[in-house]
CSV table of C-alpha atoms in Angstrom, one decimal:
chain,number,residue,atom,x,y,z
B,1,MET,CA,-0.2,0.1,0.0
B,2,LYS,CA,1.3,3.4,-0.9
B,3,THR,CA,1.7,6.0,1.7
B,4,ILE,CA,-1.6,7.5,2.8
B,5,LYS,CA,-0.8,11.3,3.7
B,6,TYR,CA,-2.8,12.8,6.6
B,7,ASN,CA,-4.0,15.7,4.4
B,8,VAL,CA,-3.9,16.5,0.6
B,9,ALA,CA,-5.4,19.7,0.0
B,10,LYS,CA,-8.1,19.1,-2.7
B,11,VAL,CA,-7.8,21.6,-6.0
B,12,PHE,CA,-10.3,21.5,-8.9
B,13,THR,CA,-10.1,23.5,-11.9
B,14,ASN,CA,-11.9,26.9,-11.4
B,15,GLU,CA,-9.4,28.0,-8.8
B,16,ILE,CA,-6.8,28.4,-11.6
B,17,LYS,CA,-9.3,30.1,-14.0
B,18,ASN,CA,-10.3,32.5,-11.6
B,19,ILE,CA,-7.1,33.6,-10.5
B,20,GLN,CA,-6.4,34.2,-14.5
B,21,LYS,CA,-9.5,36.5,-14.3
B,22,VAL,CA,-7.6,38.5,-11.3
B,23,VAL,CA,-4.8,38.9,-13.7
B,24,LYS,CA,-6.9,40.0,-16.5
B,25,ASN,CA,-8.8,42.5,-14.2
B,26,ASN,CA,-5.2,43.7,-12.9
B,27,HIS,CA,-6.6,44.0,-9.4
B,28,TYR,CA,-4.8,41.9,-6.6
B,29,SER,CA,-5.3,43.3,-3.4
B,30,MET,CA,-8.0,43.3,-0.9
B,31,ASN,CA,-11.6,44.0,-1.5
B,32,GLY,CA,-12.0,43.2,-5.0
B,33,ASN,CA,-14.6,41.5,-7.1
B,34,PHE,CA,-14.1,38.0,-5.8
B,35,THR,CA,-13.8,39.2,-2.2
B,36,LYS,CA,-17.5,40.6,-2.2
B,37,LYS,CA,-18.6,37.2,-4.0
B,38,CYS,CA,-16.8,35.1,-1.2
B,39,GLN,CA,-18.5,37.4,1.4
B,40,ASP,CA,-22.1,37.5,-0.3
B,41,TRP,CA,-21.6,33.5,-0.2
B,42,ILE,CA,-20.7,33.4,3.4
B,43,GLU,CA,-23.5,35.9,4.4
B,44,LYS,CA,-26.2,33.9,2.4
B,45,ASN,CA,-24.9,30.2,3.2
B,46,LEU,CA,-23.8,30.5,6.8
B,47,LYS,CA,-26.9,33.1,7.8
B,48,VAL,CA,-24.6,35.8,9.1
B,49,LYS,CA,-25.4,39.6,9.0
B,50,SER,CA,-21.9,40.4,7.5
B,51,SER,CA,-18.7,38.8,6.9
B,52,ILE,CA,-15.0,40.0,6.4
B,53,LEU,CA,-12.6,38.1,4.7
B,54,THR,CA,-9.2,37.9,6.4
B,55,ASN,CA,-5.5,36.7,5.8
B,56,SER,CA,-6.2,34.1,8.6
B,57,CYS,CA,-8.5,32.9,11.0
B,58,THR,CA,-5.9,34.1,13.5
B,59,ALA,CA,-6.4,37.7,11.9
B,60,ALA,CA,-10.1,37.1,12.3
B,61,LEU,CA,-9.7,36.4,16.2
B,62,GLU,CA,-7.4,39.4,16.6
B,63,MET,CA,-9.8,41.7,15.2
B,64,ILE,CA,-12.6,40.2,17.7
B,65,ALA,CA,-10.2,41.1,20.6
B,66,ILE,CA,-9.9,44.7,19.3
B,67,LEU,CA,-13.8,45.0,18.6
B,68,MET,CA,-14.3,44.0,22.3
B,69,ASN,CA,-12.0,46.9,23.6
B,70,LEU,CA,-10.3,44.5,26.2
B,71,LYS,CA,-8.8,46.1,29.1
B,72,LYS,CA,-5.8,44.6,31.0
B,73,GLY,CA,-6.8,41.9,33.2
B,74,ASP,CA,-10.0,41.0,31.5
B,75,GLU,CA,-10.8,37.4,31.4
B,76,ILE,CA,-12.0,35.3,28.3
B,77,ILE,CA,-13.3,31.8,29.1
B,78,MET,CA,-12.3,29.1,26.5
B,79,PRO,CA,-11.1,25.6,26.5
B,80,SER,CA,-7.5,24.5,27.1
B,81,TYR,CA,-7.9,21.8,24.3
B,82,THR,CA,-7.6,24.3,21.1
B,83,PHE,CA,-5.1,25.9,18.7
B,84,VAL,CA,-3.0,28.7,20.4
B,85,SER,CA,-4.6,31.5,18.1
B,86,THR,CA,-8.0,31.3,20.2
B,87,ALA,CA,-5.9,32.2,23.4
B,88,ASN,CA,-3.0,34.4,21.8
B,89,ALA,CA,-5.4,36.7,20.1
B,90,PHE,CA,-6.6,37.8,23.4
B,91,VAL,CA,-3.4,37.8,25.5
B,92,LEU,CA,-2.0,40.3,22.8
B,93,ARG,CA,-4.7,42.9,24.1
B,94,GLY,CA,-3.8,42.3,27.5
B,95,ALA,CA,-6.8,39.7,28.5
B,96,LYS,CA,-6.4,36.5,30.3
B,97,PRO,CA,-7.8,33.3,29.2
B,98,VAL,CA,-9.5,31.2,31.6
B,99,LEU,CA,-9.1,27.5,30.7
B,100,VAL,CA,-11.8,25.1,31.5
B,101,ASP,CA,-11.9,21.4,30.7
B,102,ILE,CA,-13.6,19.6,27.9
B,103,GLU,CA,-16.4,17.3,27.5
B,104,GLU,CA,-15.3,13.6,27.0
B,105,SER,CA,-17.8,12.6,24.2
B,106,THR,CA,-17.1,15.5,21.8
B,107,LEU,CA,-13.7,17.2,22.9
B,108,ASN,CA,-15.8,20.4,23.0
B,109,ILE,CA,-15.8,22.8,25.9
B,110,ASP,CA,-17.8,21.3,29.0
B,111,GLU,CA,-20.8,23.5,29.1
B,112,ASN,CA,-21.2,22.5,32.9
B,113,LYS,CA,-17.7,24.0,33.8
B,114,ILE,CA,-18.4,27.4,32.3
B,115,GLU,CA,-20.2,29.1,34.8
B,116,ALA,CA,-18.1,28.4,37.8
B,117,ALA,CA,-15.4,30.1,35.8
B,118,ILE,CA,-17.2,33.5,35.3
B,119,THR,CA,-16.1,36.4,37.4
B,120,LYS,CA,-16.6,40.3,37.4
B,121,LYS,CA,-13.7,40.3,34.8
B,122,THR,CA,-15.3,37.9,32.3
B,123,LYS,CA,-16.0,39.3,28.9
B,124,ALA,CA,-16.8,36.5,26.7
B,125,VAL,CA,-16.9,32.7,26.3
B,126,ILE,CA,-15.4,31.3,23.2
B,127,VAL,CA,-16.5,27.8,22.1
B,128,ILE,CA,-14.5,25.5,19.9
B,129,HIS,CA,-16.7,23.3,17.4
B,130,TYR,CA,-14.0,20.5,17.4
B,131,GLY,CA,-13.8,18.5,14.1
B,132,GLY,CA,-16.9,20.2,13.0
B,133,ILE,CA,-19.1,19.1,15.9
B,134,SER,CA,-21.2,21.5,17.7
B,135,CYS,CA,-21.0,22.0,21.6
B,136,ASP,CA,-24.5,22.5,23.1
B,137,LEU,CA,-25.1,26.2,21.9
B,138,ASP,CA,-28.5,26.4,23.7
B,139,LYS,CA,-26.6,25.7,27.1
B,140,VAL,CA,-23.9,28.1,26.5
B,141,ARG,CA,-26.2,31.0,25.0
B,142,LYS,CA,-28.4,30.7,28.4
B,143,ILE,CA,-25.2,31.4,30.4
B,144,THR,CA,-23.8,34.3,28.2
B,145,LYS,CA,-27.4,36.0,28.3
B,146,LYS,CA,-27.7,35.4,31.8
B,147,HIS,CA,-24.3,37.0,32.5
B,148,LYS,CA,-24.6,39.7,30.0
B,149,ILE,CA,-21.4,38.6,28.3
B,150,LEU,CA,-20.4,37.7,24.5
B,151,LEU,CA,-20.4,34.4,22.7
B,152,ILE,CA,-17.8,34.0,20.5
B,153,GLU,CA,-17.7,31.0,18.0
B,154,ASP,CA,-14.4,29.8,16.8
B,155,ALA,CA,-15.8,27.5,14.2
B,156,ALA,CA,-12.4,27.2,12.4
B,157,HIS,CA,-13.2,23.6,11.8
B,158,ALA,CA,-16.7,23.9,11.3
B,159,ILE,CA,-17.9,25.4,7.7
B,160,LEU,CA,-21.2,23.9,6.7
B,161,SER,CA,-21.7,22.1,10.1
B,162,THR,CA,-24.9,22.8,11.9
B,163,TYR,CA,-26.6,23.1,15.4
B,164,LYS,CA,-30.4,21.9,15.3
B,165,ASN,CA,-30.1,22.8,11.6
B,166,LYS,CA,-28.7,26.3,11.8
B,167,PRO,CA,-25.3,26.8,10.6
B,168,LEU,CA,-22.1,27.1,13.2
B,169,GLY,CA,-20.8,30.6,12.9
B,170,SER,CA,-24.3,32.2,13.2
B,171,PHE,CA,-24.7,31.6,16.9
B,172,GLY,CA,-22.0,33.9,18.5
B,173,ASP,CA,-21.9,37.7,18.7
B,174,LEU,CA,-18.6,37.4,16.8
B,175,SER,CA,-17.3,34.2,14.8
B,176,THR,CA,-14.3,33.0,12.9
B,177,ILE,CA,-13.9,30.1,10.4
B,178,SER,CA,-10.5,28.9,8.6
B,179,PHE,CA,-9.5,28.6,5.0
B,180,HIS,CA,-6.0,27.2,5.7
B,181,GLU,CA,-5.1,24.3,3.6
B,182,THR,CA,-5.7,21.7,6.2
B,183,LYS,CA,-9.2,22.8,6.3
B,184,ASN,CA,-12.3,21.3,4.1
B,185,ILE,CA,-12.4,24.6,2.3
B,186,HIS,CA,-9.2,26.3,1.5
B,187,CYS,CA,-7.0,29.0,-0.3
B,188,GLY,CA,-3.9,28.0,1.4
B,189,GLU,CA,-4.1,30.7,4.0
B,190,GLY,CA,-7.2,32.6,4.9
B,191,GLY,CA,-10.2,32.9,7.1
B,192,ALA,CA,-13.2,35.2,7.7
B,193,LEU,CA,-14.7,37.0,10.3
B,194,LEU,CA,-18.4,36.4,10.8
B,195,ILE,CA,-20.5,39.1,12.4
B,196,ASN,CA,-24.0,38.5,14.1
B,197,ASN,CA,-24.3,41.4,16.3
B,198,PRO,CA,-24.6,44.9,14.2
B,199,LYS,CA,-23.1,47.0,16.4
B,200,TYR,CA,-19.6,45.5,15.6
B,201,ILE,CA,-20.0,45.8,11.4
B,202,LYS,CA,-19.0,49.5,10.8
B,203,ARG,CA,-16.0,48.9,13.2
B,204,SER,CA,-14.9,45.7,11.6
B,205,LYS,CA,-14.3,47.2,8.6
B,206,ILE,CA,-12.2,50.1,9.9
B,207,LEU,CA,-9.9,47.5,11.5
B,208,ARG,CA,-9.8,45.5,8.5
B,209,ASP,CA,-8.7,48.8,6.6
B,210,LYS,CA,-5.7,49.6,8.6
B,211,GLY,CA,-7.9,51.9,11.1
B,212,THR,CA,-9.1,53.9,8.1
B,213,ASN,CA,-12.7,54.9,7.0
B,214,ARG,CA,-11.7,53.7,3.4
B,215,ASP,CA,-15.0,51.6,3.4
B,216,GLU,CA,-16.9,55.1,3.6
B,217,PHE,CA,-14.6,56.6,1.3
B,218,ASN,CA,-15.2,53.8,-1.3
B,219,ARG,CA,-19.1,54.2,-0.7
B,220,ASN,CA,-18.9,58.2,-1.2
B,221,ILE,CA,-20.0,58.8,2.6
B,222,VAL,CA,-16.8,60.9,3.3
B,223,LYS,CA,-14.8,62.8,0.7
B,224,LYS,CA,-11.4,61.8,2.0
B,225,TYR,CA,-10.4,58.8,3.7
B,226,SER,CA,-8.0,59.1,7.0
B,227,TRP,CA,-6.9,57.3,10.0
B,228,VAL,CA,-9.7,57.1,12.5
B,229,ASP,CA,-9.0,54.2,14.7
B,230,ILE,CA,-6.4,51.5,15.4
B,231,GLY,CA,-6.1,48.4,12.9
B,232,SER,CA,-3.9,46.3,10.8
B,233,SER,CA,-3.5,44.9,7.2
B,234,PHE,CA,-6.1,41.8,8.2
B,235,GLY,CA,-7.7,41.7,4.6
B,236,MET,CA,-7.3,38.5,2.2
B,237,SER,CA,-5.8,39.3,-1.2
B,238,GLU,CA,-8.1,39.0,-4.6
B,239,ILE,CA,-5.9,36.4,-5.5
B,240,SER,CA,-6.6,34.4,-2.5
B,241,ALA,CA,-10.2,35.3,-2.8
B,242,ALA,CA,-10.3,33.9,-6.5
B,243,PHE,CA,-9.0,30.8,-5.2
B,244,LEU,CA,-11.5,30.7,-2.3
B,245,TYR,CA,-14.6,31.5,-4.3
B,246,ALA,CA,-14.2,28.4,-6.4
B,247,GLN,CA,-13.4,26.3,-3.3
B,248,LEU,CA,-16.9,27.8,-1.9
B,249,LEU,CA,-18.8,26.8,-4.9
B,250,TYR,CA,-17.5,23.2,-4.5
B,251,SER,CA,-18.2,23.3,-0.7
B,252,LYS,CA,-21.3,20.8,-0.7
B,253,LYS,CA,-19.5,18.4,-2.9
B,254,ILE,CA,-16.2,18.7,-0.8
B,255,THR,CA,-18.4,18.1,2.4
B,256,SER,CA,-20.2,15.3,0.9
B,257,MET,CA,-16.9,13.5,-0.1
B,258,ARG,CA,-15.4,13.9,3.4
B,259,LEU,CA,-18.7,12.6,5.1
B,260,LYS,CA,-18.6,9.8,2.8
B,261,ILE,CA,-14.9,8.7,3.9
B,262,TRP,CA,-15.8,9.7,7.6
B,263,ASN,CA,-18.9,7.2,7.6
B,264,TYR,CA,-16.4,4.6,5.9
B,265,TYR,CA,-14.0,4.9,8.7
B,266,TYR,CA,-16.9,4.8,11.3
B,267,LYS,CA,-18.6,1.7,9.9
B,268,THR,CA,-15.5,-0.2,9.5
B,269,LEU,CA,-13.7,0.7,12.5
B,270,LYS,CA,-16.8,0.0,14.9
B,271,ASP,CA,-16.4,-3.5,14.1
B,272,LEU,CA,-13.2,-3.7,15.9
B,273,LYS,CA,-13.7,-6.0,18.7
B,274,ASN,CA,-11.6,-4.0,21.2
B,275,GLU,CA,-12.9,-2.2,24.0
B,276,LYS,CA,-9.7,0.0,24.4
B,277,ILE,CA,-11.1,2.2,21.2
B,278,THR,CA,-13.6,4.8,21.4
B,279,LEU,CA,-14.8,6.5,18.3
B,280,PRO,CA,-16.2,10.0,17.7
B,281,TYR,CA,-19.9,10.7,19.1
B,282,ILE,CA,-22.3,12.9,17.3
B,283,PRO,CA,-25.1,14.6,19.2
B,284,LYS,CA,-28.3,14.6,17.9
B,285,TYR,CA,-28.4,18.2,17.7
B,286,SER,CA,-25.3,18.4,15.7
B,287,LYS,CA,-24.5,17.7,12.0
B,288,HIS,CA,-20.9,17.8,11.2
B,289,ASN,CA,-18.9,18.1,7.9
B,290,GLY,CA,-16.5,15.4,8.2
B,291,HIS,CA,-13.6,17.4,9.0
B,292,ILE,CA,-11.7,15.0,11.4
B,293,PHE,CA,-12.0,11.4,12.1
B,294,TYR,CA,-10.5,10.3,15.2
B,295,ILE,CA,-10.2,7.5,17.7
B,296,ILE,CA,-9.7,7.7,21.5
B,297,ILE,CA,-7.1,5.1,22.8
B,298,ARG,CA,-5.2,4.9,25.9
B,299,ASN,CA,-1.4,4.4,25.5
B,300,ARG,CA,-1.8,5.8,22.1
B,301,ASP,CA,1.9,6.0,21.2
B,302,GLY,CA,2.6,2.6,20.2
B,303,LEU,CA,-0.4,2.3,17.7
B,304,LEU,CA,0.3,5.6,16.3
B,305,LYS,CA,4.0,4.8,15.7
B,306,TYR,CA,2.8,1.4,14.1
B,307,LEU,CA,0.2,3.1,11.6
B,308,ASN,CA,2.6,5.5,10.5
B,309,LYS,CA,5.5,2.8,10.0
B,310,ASN,CA,3.1,0.8,7.8
B,311,LYS,CA,2.4,4.2,5.5
B,312,ILE,CA,-0.8,5.3,7.3
B,313,ASN,CA,0.2,9.0,8.3
B,314,CYS,CA,-1.7,9.3,11.3
B,315,THR,CA,-1.4,11.9,14.1
B,316,PHE,CA,-2.0,13.6,17.3
B,317,HIS,CA,-3.4,17.1,17.8
B,318,TYR,CA,-2.9,19.9,20.3
B,319,VAL,CA,-0.8,20.2,23.1
B,320,PRO,CA,-3.3,21.4,25.7
B,321,LEU,CA,-2.9,25.2,26.5
B,322,HIS,CA,-2.4,24.9,30.2
B,323,GLN,CA,0.6,22.5,29.6
B,324,SER,CA,2.5,25.0,27.4
B,325,ILE,CA,5.1,27.2,28.4
B,326,ALA,CA,3.1,30.6,27.3
B,327,GLY,CA,-0.1,29.1,28.5
B,328,LYS,CA,1.2,28.6,32.0
B,329,LYS,CA,2.5,32.1,31.9
B,330,PHE,CA,-0.6,33.7,30.4
B,331,CYS,CA,-3.6,31.9,31.5
B,332,LYS,CA,-5.8,31.0,34.5
B,333,PHE,CA,-6.8,27.4,35.0
B,334,GLY,CA,-7.4,24.8,37.4
B,335,LYS,CA,-7.7,20.9,37.1
B,336,LEU,CA,-8.1,20.0,33.7
B,337,ASN,CA,-8.1,16.1,34.1
B,338,LYS,CA,-10.3,15.3,31.0
B,339,THR,CA,-8.4,17.7,28.9
B,340,GLU,CA,-4.8,16.0,29.8
B,341,ILE,CA,-6.1,12.3,29.3
B,342,LEU,CA,-7.9,12.9,26.1
B,343,SER,CA,-5.1,14.8,24.6
B,344,LYS,CA,-2.7,12.3,25.1
B,345,SER,CA,-5.3,9.5,23.7
B,346,ILE,CA,-6.4,10.9,20.3
B,347,ILE,CA,-5.4,9.4,16.8
B,348,ARG,CA,-6.6,11.4,13.8
B,349,PHE,CA,-6.9,9.7,10.7
B,350,PRO,CA,-6.1,10.6,7.1
B,351,ILE,CA,-9.0,12.2,5.1
B,352,VAL,CA,-7.9,12.3,1.5
B,353,LEU,CA,-10.5,13.2,-1.4
B,354,ASP,CA,-9.0,10.8,-3.9
B,355,HIS,CA,-11.1,7.6,-4.3
B,356,LYS,CA,-7.8,5.8,-5.8
B,357,ILE,CA,-6.1,6.6,-2.5
B,358,LEU,CA,-8.7,6.2,0.3
B,359,ASN,CA,-11.7,4.1,-0.2
B,360,PHE,CA,-13.6,1.3,1.5
B,361,LYS,CA,-11.1,-1.1,0.7
B,362,THR,CA,-8.3,0.7,1.9
B,363,ILE,CA,-9.9,1.7,5.1
B,364,THR,CA,-10.4,-1.9,5.7
B,365,LYS,CA,-6.8,-2.5,5.4
B,366,ILE,CA,-6.2,0.2,8.1
B,367,LYS,CA,-8.6,-1.7,10.2
B,368,ASN,CA,-6.7,-4.8,9.7
B,369,HIS,CA,-3.4,-3.0,10.5
B,370,ILE,CA,-4.9,-2.0,14.0
B,371,ASN,CA,-6.2,-5.5,14.6
B,372,LYS,CA,-2.5,-7.1,13.8
B,373,TYR,CA,-1.2,-4.2,16.3
B,374,PHE,CA,-3.2,-5.6,19.1
B,375,GLN,CA,-2.4,-9.2,18.4
B,376,VAL,CA,1.1,-8.4,18.4
B,377,GLU,CA,0.5,-6.4,21.9
B,378,GLU,CA,-1.2,-9.4,23.3
B,379,ASN,CA,1.7,-11.6,22.7
B,380,ILE,CA,4.0,-9.6,24.0
C-alpha cells in the first residue's frame, strides 16, 4: 500500500481560472470582485449579518479582541484543548484566557464548567466546534445571556456544520472560520470574521482597512479617507479570494466527499472487537462536516507509531494550552483532568479526497493493521 498522507489539499479547476481573471482585471489587493463574491456566499450560506475575509483565522480572532475593547486583566473563558490562536489573540490585547475542561464525548468545552469560571472580569465565552461537531449552544447561550457577556464561536473546523439545522458561526456575537489548507475549504491561508451583532459591523471594516474609514470613502460617504482608529492589514488578497470562491462553490460536494470517507471509517472501525477504542460521538443536535475522523485510545503512542510505520500517516493534535510554556505564563486554570487524558489519547486519521487513495477497501486495510497491532501487543 502506498503511503496515505494525513492531508492533501483538494484543488479542482476553477481555482486557476479565477486567478487568471484576477490577472486580466489587474486588481490583486483586497476587497475586489472575488472578495465581495466570497463574502456574499458566506453571508447567504452561513446565515450571518456580515462577513469580512481575512488573511487567516488568527487575524479574524485578533480583530475580535480589538472589537471587544479589552482592558488588561479582562478574562475570556475558553477550553484548554484548542489551537494557540484562540488564546493568543486575546493575550495580545492584555486579556487573560481562563481555561476550562472539555467534555469527553465531543472534545468540546464542557458547558457545565463554564458558569463556575465566570467572574466580574469575564467578557466572553469562546466555544470551539472540534472536528466540525457542535457543542450544546443552547446551554452556552443561556449562560452568556444570563451574565451579559459575549458568545464567540471559533468555528475554524466547522464550515457547513450545523446546530439544530442552523449553521455554526451564526450563533456567536462574533465568530471565525478558517480557510487554511488543512481545512475542508481552503485558499492556502485565509479566514473570515463573521458578525452577527450589528454594532460591530462598521468598526470591523475600519480595523480591516488599517484603522482608516476607507470603506465609507469607497461608498462616497466621506470625501477623503483618513486614520480614525487602530487597525492592521487583516484583509485577504484578491488572488486568495479568487481561489477561495471556486472552493466555496464546490463546498457542498467537498463536504459530501469528506462525510463519505468519515462514514467509511466509522462503519469499518466500529467492528473492531476491542474495548480500548472509542469512536467519535455525534450528538443528535449536531450535523457535522467530516472535518476530522479520530479515535480515542489509551497508551496511544504505540499504535500511532505502528500505523505510520505501515504508511498510514496518522497524527495526534494540540498540546493543551495549560501544559504549554506560554499557557502557564498567560492563562488562568485549575484541574483539567479530561483535557490531559484525552489529549494524550487521540489519533487522527487521513481524509484524502481521492477515491484511488482512500476508499472502503483501503480503510478496511487500516482496520486490519489495527487488529494486527493488538494481536502483537497481546502476544508480548
